[in-house]
PDB file of C-alpha atoms in Angstrom:
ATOM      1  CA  UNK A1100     -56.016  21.217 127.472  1.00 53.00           C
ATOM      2  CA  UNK A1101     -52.880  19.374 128.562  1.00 51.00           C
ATOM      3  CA  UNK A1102     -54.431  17.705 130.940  1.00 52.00           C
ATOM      4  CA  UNK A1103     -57.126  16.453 129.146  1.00 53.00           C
ATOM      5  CA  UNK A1104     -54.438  15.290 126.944  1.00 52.00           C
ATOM      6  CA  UNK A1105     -53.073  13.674 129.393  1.00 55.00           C
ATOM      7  CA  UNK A1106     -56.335  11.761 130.420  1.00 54.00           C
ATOM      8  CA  UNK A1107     -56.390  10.482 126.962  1.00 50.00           C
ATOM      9  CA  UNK A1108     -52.873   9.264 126.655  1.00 51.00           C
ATOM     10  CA  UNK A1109     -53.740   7.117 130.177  1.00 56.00           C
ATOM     11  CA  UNK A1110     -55.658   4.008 129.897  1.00 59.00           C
ATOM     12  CA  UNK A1111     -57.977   3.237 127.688  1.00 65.00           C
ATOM     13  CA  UNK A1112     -58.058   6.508 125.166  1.00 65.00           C
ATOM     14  CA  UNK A1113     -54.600   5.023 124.758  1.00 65.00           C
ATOM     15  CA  UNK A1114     -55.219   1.826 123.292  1.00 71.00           C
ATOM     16  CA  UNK A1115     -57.810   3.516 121.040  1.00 71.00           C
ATOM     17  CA  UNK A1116     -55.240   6.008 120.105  1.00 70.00           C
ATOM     18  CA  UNK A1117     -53.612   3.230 118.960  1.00 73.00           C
ATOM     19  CA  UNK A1118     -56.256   1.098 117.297  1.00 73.00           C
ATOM     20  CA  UNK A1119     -56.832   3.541 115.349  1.00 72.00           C
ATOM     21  CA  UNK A1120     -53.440   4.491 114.092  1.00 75.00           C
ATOM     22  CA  UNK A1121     -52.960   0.908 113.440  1.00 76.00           C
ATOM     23  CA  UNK A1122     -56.073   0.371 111.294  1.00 79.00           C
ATOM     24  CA  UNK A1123     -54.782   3.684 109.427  1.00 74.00           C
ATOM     25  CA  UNK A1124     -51.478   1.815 108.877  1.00 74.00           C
ATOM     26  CA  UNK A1125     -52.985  -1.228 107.448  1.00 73.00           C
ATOM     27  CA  UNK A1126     -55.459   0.456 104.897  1.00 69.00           C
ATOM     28  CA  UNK A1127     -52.415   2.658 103.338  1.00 71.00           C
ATOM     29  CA  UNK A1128     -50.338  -0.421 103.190  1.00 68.00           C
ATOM     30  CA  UNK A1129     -53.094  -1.963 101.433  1.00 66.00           C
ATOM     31  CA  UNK A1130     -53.713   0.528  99.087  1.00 67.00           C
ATOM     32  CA  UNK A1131     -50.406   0.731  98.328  1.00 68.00           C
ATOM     33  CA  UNK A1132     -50.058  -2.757  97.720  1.00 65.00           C
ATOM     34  CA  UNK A1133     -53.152  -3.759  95.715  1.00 61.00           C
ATOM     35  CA  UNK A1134     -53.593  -0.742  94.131  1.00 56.00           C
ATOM     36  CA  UNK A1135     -50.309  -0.260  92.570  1.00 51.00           C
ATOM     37  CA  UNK A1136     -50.488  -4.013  91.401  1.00 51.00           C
ATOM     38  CA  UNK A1137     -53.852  -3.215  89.385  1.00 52.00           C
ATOM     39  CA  UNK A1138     -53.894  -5.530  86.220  1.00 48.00           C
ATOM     40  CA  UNK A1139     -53.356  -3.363  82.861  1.00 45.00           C
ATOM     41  CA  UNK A1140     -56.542  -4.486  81.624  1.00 47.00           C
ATOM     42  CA  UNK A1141     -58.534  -2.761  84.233  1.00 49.00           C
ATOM     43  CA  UNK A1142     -56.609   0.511  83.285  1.00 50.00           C
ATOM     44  CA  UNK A1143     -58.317   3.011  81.324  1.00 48.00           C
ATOM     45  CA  UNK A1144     -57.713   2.538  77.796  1.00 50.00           C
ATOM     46  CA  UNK A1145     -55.477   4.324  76.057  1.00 51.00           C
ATOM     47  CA  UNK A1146     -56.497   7.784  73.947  1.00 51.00           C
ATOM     48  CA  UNK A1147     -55.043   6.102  70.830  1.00 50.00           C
ATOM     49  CA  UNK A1148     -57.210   2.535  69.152  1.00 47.00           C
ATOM     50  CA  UNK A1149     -55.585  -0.422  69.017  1.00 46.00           C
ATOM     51  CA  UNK A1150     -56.205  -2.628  66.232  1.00 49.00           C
ATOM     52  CA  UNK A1151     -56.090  -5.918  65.792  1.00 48.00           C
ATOM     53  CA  UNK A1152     -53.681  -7.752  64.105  1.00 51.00           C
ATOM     54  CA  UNK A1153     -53.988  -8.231  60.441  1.00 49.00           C
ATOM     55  CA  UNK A1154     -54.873 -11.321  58.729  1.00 55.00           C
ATOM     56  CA  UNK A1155     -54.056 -13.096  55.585  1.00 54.00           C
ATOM     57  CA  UNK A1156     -57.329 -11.588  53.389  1.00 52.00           C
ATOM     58  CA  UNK A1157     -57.117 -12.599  49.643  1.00 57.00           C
ATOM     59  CA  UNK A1158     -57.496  -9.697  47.424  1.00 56.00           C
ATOM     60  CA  UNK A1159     -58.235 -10.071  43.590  1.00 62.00           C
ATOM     61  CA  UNK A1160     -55.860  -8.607  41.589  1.00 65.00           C
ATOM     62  CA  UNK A1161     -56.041  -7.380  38.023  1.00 64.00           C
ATOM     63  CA  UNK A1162     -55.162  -9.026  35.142  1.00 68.00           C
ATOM     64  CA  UNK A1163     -52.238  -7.589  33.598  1.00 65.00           C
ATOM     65  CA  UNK A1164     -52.701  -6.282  30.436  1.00 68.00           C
ATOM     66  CA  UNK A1165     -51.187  -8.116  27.662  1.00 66.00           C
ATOM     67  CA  UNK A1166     -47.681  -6.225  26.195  1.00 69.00           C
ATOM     68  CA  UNK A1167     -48.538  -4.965  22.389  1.00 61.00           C
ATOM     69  CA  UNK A1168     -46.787  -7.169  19.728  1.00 66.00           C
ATOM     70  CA  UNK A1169     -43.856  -5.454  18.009  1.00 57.00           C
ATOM     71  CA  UNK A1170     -44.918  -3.922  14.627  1.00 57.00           C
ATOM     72  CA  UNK A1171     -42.806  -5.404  12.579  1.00 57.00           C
ATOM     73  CA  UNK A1172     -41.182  -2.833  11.068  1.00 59.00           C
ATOM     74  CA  UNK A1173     -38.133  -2.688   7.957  1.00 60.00           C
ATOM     75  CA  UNK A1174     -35.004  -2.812   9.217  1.00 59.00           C
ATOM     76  CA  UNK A1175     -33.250   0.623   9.279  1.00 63.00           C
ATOM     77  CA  UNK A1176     -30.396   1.266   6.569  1.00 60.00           C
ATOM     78  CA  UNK A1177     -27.886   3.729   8.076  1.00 65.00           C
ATOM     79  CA  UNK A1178     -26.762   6.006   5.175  1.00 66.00           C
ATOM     80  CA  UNK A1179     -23.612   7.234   4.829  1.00 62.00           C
ATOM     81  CA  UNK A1180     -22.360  10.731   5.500  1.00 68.00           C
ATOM     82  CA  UNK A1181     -22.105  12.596   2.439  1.00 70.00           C
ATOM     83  CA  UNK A1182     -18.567  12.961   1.492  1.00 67.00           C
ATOM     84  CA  UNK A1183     -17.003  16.188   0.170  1.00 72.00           C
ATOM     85  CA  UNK A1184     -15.857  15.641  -3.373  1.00 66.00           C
ATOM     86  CA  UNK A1185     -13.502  18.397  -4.744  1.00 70.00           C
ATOM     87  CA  UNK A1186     -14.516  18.879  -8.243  1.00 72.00           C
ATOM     88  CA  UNK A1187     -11.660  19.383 -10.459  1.00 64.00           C
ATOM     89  CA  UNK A1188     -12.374  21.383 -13.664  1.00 68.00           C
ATOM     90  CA  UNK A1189     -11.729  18.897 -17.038  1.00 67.00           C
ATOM     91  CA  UNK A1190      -8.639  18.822 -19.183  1.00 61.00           C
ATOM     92  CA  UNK A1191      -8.741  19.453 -22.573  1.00 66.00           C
ATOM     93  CA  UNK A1192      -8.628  16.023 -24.180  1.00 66.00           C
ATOM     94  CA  UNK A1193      -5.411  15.498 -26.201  1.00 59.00           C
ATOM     95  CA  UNK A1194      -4.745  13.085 -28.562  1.00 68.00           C
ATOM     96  CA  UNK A1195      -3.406   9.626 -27.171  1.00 57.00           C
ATOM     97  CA  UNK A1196      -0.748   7.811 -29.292  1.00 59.00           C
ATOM     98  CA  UNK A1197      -1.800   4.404 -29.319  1.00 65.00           C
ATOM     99  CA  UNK A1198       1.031   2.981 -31.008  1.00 68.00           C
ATOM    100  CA  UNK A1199       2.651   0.049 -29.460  1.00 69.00           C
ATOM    101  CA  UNK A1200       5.931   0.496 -27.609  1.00 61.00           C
ATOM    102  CA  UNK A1201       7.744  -2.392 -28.181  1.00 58.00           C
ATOM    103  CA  UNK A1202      10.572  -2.749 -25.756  1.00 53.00           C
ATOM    104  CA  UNK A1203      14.373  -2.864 -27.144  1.00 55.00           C
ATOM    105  CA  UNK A1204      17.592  -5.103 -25.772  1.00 56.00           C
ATOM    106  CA  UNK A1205      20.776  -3.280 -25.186  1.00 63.00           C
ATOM    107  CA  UNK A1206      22.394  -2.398 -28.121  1.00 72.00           C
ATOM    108  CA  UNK A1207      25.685  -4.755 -28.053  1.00 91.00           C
ATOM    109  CA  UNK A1208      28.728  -3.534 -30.579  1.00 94.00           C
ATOM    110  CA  UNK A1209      31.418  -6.081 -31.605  1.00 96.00           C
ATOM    111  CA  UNK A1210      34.279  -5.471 -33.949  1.00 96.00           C
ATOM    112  CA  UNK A1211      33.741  -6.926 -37.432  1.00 97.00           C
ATOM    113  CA  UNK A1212      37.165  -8.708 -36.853  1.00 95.00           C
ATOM    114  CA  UNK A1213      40.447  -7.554 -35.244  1.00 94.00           C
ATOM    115  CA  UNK A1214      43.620  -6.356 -37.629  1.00 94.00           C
ATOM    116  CA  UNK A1215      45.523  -3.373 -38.389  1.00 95.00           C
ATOM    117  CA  UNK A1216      44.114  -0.362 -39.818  1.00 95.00           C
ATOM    118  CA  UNK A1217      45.401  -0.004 -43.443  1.00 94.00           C
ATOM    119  CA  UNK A1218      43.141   3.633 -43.984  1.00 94.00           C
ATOM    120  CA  UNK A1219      41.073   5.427 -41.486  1.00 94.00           C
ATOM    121  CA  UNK A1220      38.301   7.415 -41.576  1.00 96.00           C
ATOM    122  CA  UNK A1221      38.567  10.509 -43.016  1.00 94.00           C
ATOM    123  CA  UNK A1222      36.273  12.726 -44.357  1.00 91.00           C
ATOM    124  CA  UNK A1223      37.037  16.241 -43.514  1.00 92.00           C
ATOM    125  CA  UNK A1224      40.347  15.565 -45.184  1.00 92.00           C
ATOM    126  CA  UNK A1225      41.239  13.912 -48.526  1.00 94.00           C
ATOM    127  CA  UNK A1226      43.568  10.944 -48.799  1.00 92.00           C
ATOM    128  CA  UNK A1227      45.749   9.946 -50.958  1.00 92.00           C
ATOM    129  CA  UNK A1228      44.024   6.500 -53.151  1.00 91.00           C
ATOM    130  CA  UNK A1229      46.895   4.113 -53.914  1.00 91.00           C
ATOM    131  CA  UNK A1230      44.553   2.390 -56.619  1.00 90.00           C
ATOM    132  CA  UNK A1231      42.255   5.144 -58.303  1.00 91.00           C
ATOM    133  CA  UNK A1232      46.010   7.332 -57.925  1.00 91.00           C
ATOM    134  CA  UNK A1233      44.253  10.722 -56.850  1.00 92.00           C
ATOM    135  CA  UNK A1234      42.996  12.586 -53.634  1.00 94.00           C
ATOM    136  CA  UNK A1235      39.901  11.717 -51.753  1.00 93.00           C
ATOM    137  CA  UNK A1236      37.579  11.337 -48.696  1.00 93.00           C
ATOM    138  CA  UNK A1237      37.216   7.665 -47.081  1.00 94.00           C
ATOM    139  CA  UNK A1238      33.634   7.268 -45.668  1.00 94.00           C
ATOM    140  CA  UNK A1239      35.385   3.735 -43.434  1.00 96.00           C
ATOM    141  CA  UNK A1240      37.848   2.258 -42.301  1.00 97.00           C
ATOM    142  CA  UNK A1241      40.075  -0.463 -43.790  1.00 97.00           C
ATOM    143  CA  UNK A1242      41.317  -3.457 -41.642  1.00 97.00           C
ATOM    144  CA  UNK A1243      43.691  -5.582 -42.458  1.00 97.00           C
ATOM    145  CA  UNK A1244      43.067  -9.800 -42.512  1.00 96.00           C
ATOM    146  CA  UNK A1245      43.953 -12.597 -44.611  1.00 95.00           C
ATOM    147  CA  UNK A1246      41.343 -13.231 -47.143  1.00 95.00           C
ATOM    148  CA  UNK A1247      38.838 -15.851 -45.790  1.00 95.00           C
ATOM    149  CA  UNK A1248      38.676 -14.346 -42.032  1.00 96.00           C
ATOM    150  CA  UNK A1249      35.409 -14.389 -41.083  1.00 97.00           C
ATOM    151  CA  UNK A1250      33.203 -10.997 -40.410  1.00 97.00           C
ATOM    152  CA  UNK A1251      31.029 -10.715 -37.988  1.00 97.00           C
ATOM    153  CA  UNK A1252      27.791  -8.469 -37.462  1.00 97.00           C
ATOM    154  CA  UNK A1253      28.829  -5.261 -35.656  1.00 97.00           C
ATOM    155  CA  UNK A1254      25.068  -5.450 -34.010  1.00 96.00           C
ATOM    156  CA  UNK A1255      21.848  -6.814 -34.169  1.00 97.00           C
ATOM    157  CA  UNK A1256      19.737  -5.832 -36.765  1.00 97.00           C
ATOM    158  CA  UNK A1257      18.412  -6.587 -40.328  1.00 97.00           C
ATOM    159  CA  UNK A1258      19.920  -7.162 -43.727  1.00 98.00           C
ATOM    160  CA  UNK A1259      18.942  -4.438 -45.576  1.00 97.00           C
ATOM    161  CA  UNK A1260      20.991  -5.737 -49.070  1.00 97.00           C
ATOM    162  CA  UNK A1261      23.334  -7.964 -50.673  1.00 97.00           C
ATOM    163  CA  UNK A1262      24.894  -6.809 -53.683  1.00 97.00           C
ATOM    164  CA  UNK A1263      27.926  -6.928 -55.983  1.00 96.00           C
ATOM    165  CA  UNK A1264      29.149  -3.122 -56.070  1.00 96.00           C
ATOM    166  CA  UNK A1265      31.130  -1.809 -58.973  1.00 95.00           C
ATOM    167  CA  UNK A1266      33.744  -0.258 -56.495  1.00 94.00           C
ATOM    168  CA  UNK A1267      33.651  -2.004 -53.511  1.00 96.00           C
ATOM    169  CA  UNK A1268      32.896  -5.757 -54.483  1.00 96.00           C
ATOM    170  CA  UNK A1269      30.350  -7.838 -52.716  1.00 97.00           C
ATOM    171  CA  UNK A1270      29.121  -5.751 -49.888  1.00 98.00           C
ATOM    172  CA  UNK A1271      26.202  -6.611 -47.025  1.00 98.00           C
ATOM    173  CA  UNK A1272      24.521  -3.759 -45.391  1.00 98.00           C
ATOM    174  CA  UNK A1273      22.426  -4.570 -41.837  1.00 98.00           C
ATOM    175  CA  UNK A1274      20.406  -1.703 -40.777  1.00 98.00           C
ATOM    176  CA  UNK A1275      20.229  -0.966 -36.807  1.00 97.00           C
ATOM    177  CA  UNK A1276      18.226   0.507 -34.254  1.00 94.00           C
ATOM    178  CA  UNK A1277      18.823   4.533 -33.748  1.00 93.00           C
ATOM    179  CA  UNK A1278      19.027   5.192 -37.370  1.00 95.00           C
ATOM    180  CA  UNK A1279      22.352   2.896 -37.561  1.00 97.00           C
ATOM    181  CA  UNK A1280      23.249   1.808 -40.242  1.00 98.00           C
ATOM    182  CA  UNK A1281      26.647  -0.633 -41.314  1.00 98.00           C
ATOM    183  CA  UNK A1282      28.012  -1.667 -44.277  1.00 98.00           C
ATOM    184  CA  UNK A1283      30.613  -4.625 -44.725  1.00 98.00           C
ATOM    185  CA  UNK A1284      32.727  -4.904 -48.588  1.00 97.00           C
ATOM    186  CA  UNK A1285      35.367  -6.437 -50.245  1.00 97.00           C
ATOM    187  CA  UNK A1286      33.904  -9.536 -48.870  1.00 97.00           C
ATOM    188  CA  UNK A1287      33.955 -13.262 -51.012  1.00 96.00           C
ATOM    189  CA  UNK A1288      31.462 -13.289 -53.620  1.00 94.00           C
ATOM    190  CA  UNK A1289      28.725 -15.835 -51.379  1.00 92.00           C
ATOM    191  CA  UNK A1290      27.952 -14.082 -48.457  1.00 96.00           C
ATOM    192  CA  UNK A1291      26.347 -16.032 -45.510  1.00 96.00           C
ATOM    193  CA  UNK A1292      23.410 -14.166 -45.232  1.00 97.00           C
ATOM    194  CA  UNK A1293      20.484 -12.609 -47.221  1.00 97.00           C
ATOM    195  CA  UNK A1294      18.362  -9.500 -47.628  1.00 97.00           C
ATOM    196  CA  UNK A1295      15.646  -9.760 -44.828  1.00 97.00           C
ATOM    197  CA  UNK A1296      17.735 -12.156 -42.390  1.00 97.00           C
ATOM    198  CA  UNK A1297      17.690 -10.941 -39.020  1.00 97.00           C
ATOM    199  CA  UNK A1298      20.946 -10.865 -37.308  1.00 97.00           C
ATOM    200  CA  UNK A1299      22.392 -11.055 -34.019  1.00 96.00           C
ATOM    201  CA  UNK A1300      25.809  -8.973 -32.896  1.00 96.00           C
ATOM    202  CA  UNK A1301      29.036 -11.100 -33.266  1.00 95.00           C
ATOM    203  CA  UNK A1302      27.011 -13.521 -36.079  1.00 96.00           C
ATOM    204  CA  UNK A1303      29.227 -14.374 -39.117  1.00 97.00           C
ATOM    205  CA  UNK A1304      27.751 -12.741 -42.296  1.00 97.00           C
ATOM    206  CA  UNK A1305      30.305 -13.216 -44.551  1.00 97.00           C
ATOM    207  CA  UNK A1306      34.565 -13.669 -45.549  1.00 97.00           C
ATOM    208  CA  UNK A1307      37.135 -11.191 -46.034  1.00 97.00           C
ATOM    209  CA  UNK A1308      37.869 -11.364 -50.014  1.00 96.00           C
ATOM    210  CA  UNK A1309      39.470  -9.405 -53.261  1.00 95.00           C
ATOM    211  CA  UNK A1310      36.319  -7.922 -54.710  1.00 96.00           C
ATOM    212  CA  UNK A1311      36.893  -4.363 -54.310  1.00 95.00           C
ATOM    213  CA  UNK A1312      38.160  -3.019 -57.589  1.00 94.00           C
ATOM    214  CA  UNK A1313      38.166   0.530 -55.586  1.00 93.00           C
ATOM    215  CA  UNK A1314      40.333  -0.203 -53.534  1.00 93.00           C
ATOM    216  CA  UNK A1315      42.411  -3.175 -55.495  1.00 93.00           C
ATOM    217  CA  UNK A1316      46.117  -1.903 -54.345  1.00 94.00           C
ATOM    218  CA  UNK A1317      45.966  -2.543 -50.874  1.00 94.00           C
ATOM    219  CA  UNK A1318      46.585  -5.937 -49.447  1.00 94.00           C
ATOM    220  CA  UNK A1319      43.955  -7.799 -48.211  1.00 95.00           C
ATOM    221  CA  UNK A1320      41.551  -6.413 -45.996  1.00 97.00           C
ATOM    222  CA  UNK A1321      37.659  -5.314 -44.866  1.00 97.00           C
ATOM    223  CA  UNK A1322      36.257  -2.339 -46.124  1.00 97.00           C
ATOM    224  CA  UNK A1323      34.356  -1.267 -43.039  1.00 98.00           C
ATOM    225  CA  UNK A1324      31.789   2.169 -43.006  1.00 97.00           C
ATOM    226  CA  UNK A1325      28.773   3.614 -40.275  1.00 97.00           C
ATOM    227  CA  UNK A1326      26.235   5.705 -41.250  1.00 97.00           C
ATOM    228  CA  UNK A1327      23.560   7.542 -38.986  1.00 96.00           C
ATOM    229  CA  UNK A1328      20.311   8.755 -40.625  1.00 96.00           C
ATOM    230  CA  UNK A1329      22.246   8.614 -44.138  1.00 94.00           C
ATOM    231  CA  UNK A1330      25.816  10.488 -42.845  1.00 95.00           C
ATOM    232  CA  UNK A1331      28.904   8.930 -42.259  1.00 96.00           C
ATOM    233  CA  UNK A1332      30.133   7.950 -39.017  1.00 96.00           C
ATOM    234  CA  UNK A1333      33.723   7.525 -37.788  1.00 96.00           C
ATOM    235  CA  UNK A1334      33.369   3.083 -37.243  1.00 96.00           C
ATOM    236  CA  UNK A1335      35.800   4.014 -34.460  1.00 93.00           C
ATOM    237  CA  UNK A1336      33.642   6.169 -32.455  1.00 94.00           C
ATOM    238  CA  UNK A1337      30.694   3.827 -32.968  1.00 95.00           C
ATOM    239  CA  UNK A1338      32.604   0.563 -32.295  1.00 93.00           C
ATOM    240  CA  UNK A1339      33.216   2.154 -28.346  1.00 90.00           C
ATOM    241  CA  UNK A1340      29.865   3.198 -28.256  1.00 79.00           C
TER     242      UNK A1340
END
């Protein structure tokens, strides 16, 4: 066996030897290098289609369908919440006094005129009358002033009367508000005002005169007197009032 192996590897079977490996080494390198470089389109084709790339195909669509005109429909009123009301159970109607108030200045009180007191007023006690000559009460106050000094209104009010008194001479009474009431004698027969004149505090009514038979003895003066709701009033008290 070696030795025919040896024959071969001698001469010629050695330059077949060769041939032959050298064809074997050109058809791999072939293969190797035209096969691997096989164009992709003589590959098999893959499992999965391929599709073509899509073109611009018009497709009709539909019309939309035209929105539904509002109804026209009232506008909504929103109502109120109803409100609790508390009832509250009726009075008993009374009678309403529908008689005008009519409103009233301050009352302003002036002296009749200033002088010394000749009698005061007294009539829880009597005192002694220099003219009539006996014991008695004295519903004023007499103040002394030269006859022709000029008397004033204590207050507002109205002239109730003028008269010529058989006692006390020419005397003016005013009537007042609160049941007042003031009466001025001994005055000068003409008085300066009338019954019905309305007067203001501090007007002049009248003079200091000598017509007070009643009271005759005394020197000059003004027989002055308050009354409330018809009883005497001390013209002191009232004149600080």
């Amino acid at each position: 066996m070696e030795h025919k192996l040896k024959s071969v590897l001698s001469g010629t079977g050695f330059y077949l030897l060769l041939a032959v490996c050298l064809i074997a080494a050109a058809v791999s390198g072939w293969y190797l290098l035209f096969a691997g470089d096989k164009p992709a389109e003589e590959e098999a084709p893959p499992t999965e289609a391929v599709s073509a790339p899509a073109r611009d195909v018009y497709v009709p669509q539909p019309e939309p369908e035209p929105e539904p005109e509002p109804d026209e429909q009232e506008p909504t009123v929103e109502t109120a919440a109803p409100v609790e009301v508390e009832i509250v159970p009726a009075m008993p109607e009374t009678e309403v006094d529908d008689t005008p108030v009519m409103a009233e200045p301050p009352q302003l009180i002036v002296e009749p005129l200033k002088g010394e007191v000749l009698m005061a007023f007294s009539v829880d006690q009597l005192v002694y009358s220099p003219t009539l000559a006996d014991w008695r009460t004295h519903d004023g106050v007499d103040i002394s002033a030269k006859p022709g000094t000029t008397v004033l209104a204590a207050t507002a009010g109205t002239v109730s009367s003028v008269e010529d008194h058989p006692l006390m001479g020419t005397t003016v009474t005013i009537d007042h508000q609160g049941g007042y009431t003031t009466t001025y004698s001994n005055l000068q027969a003409k008085p300066t005002v009338e019954p019905g004149d309305l007067v203001t505090a501090g007007q002049i009514i009248g003079a200091v005169g000598a017509t007070a038979s009643a009271e005759a003895a005394q020197s000059p003066h003004l027989h002055f007197s308050v009354t409330r709701d018809g009883e005497a009033v001390d013209p002191g008290e009232f004149l600080k009032s």
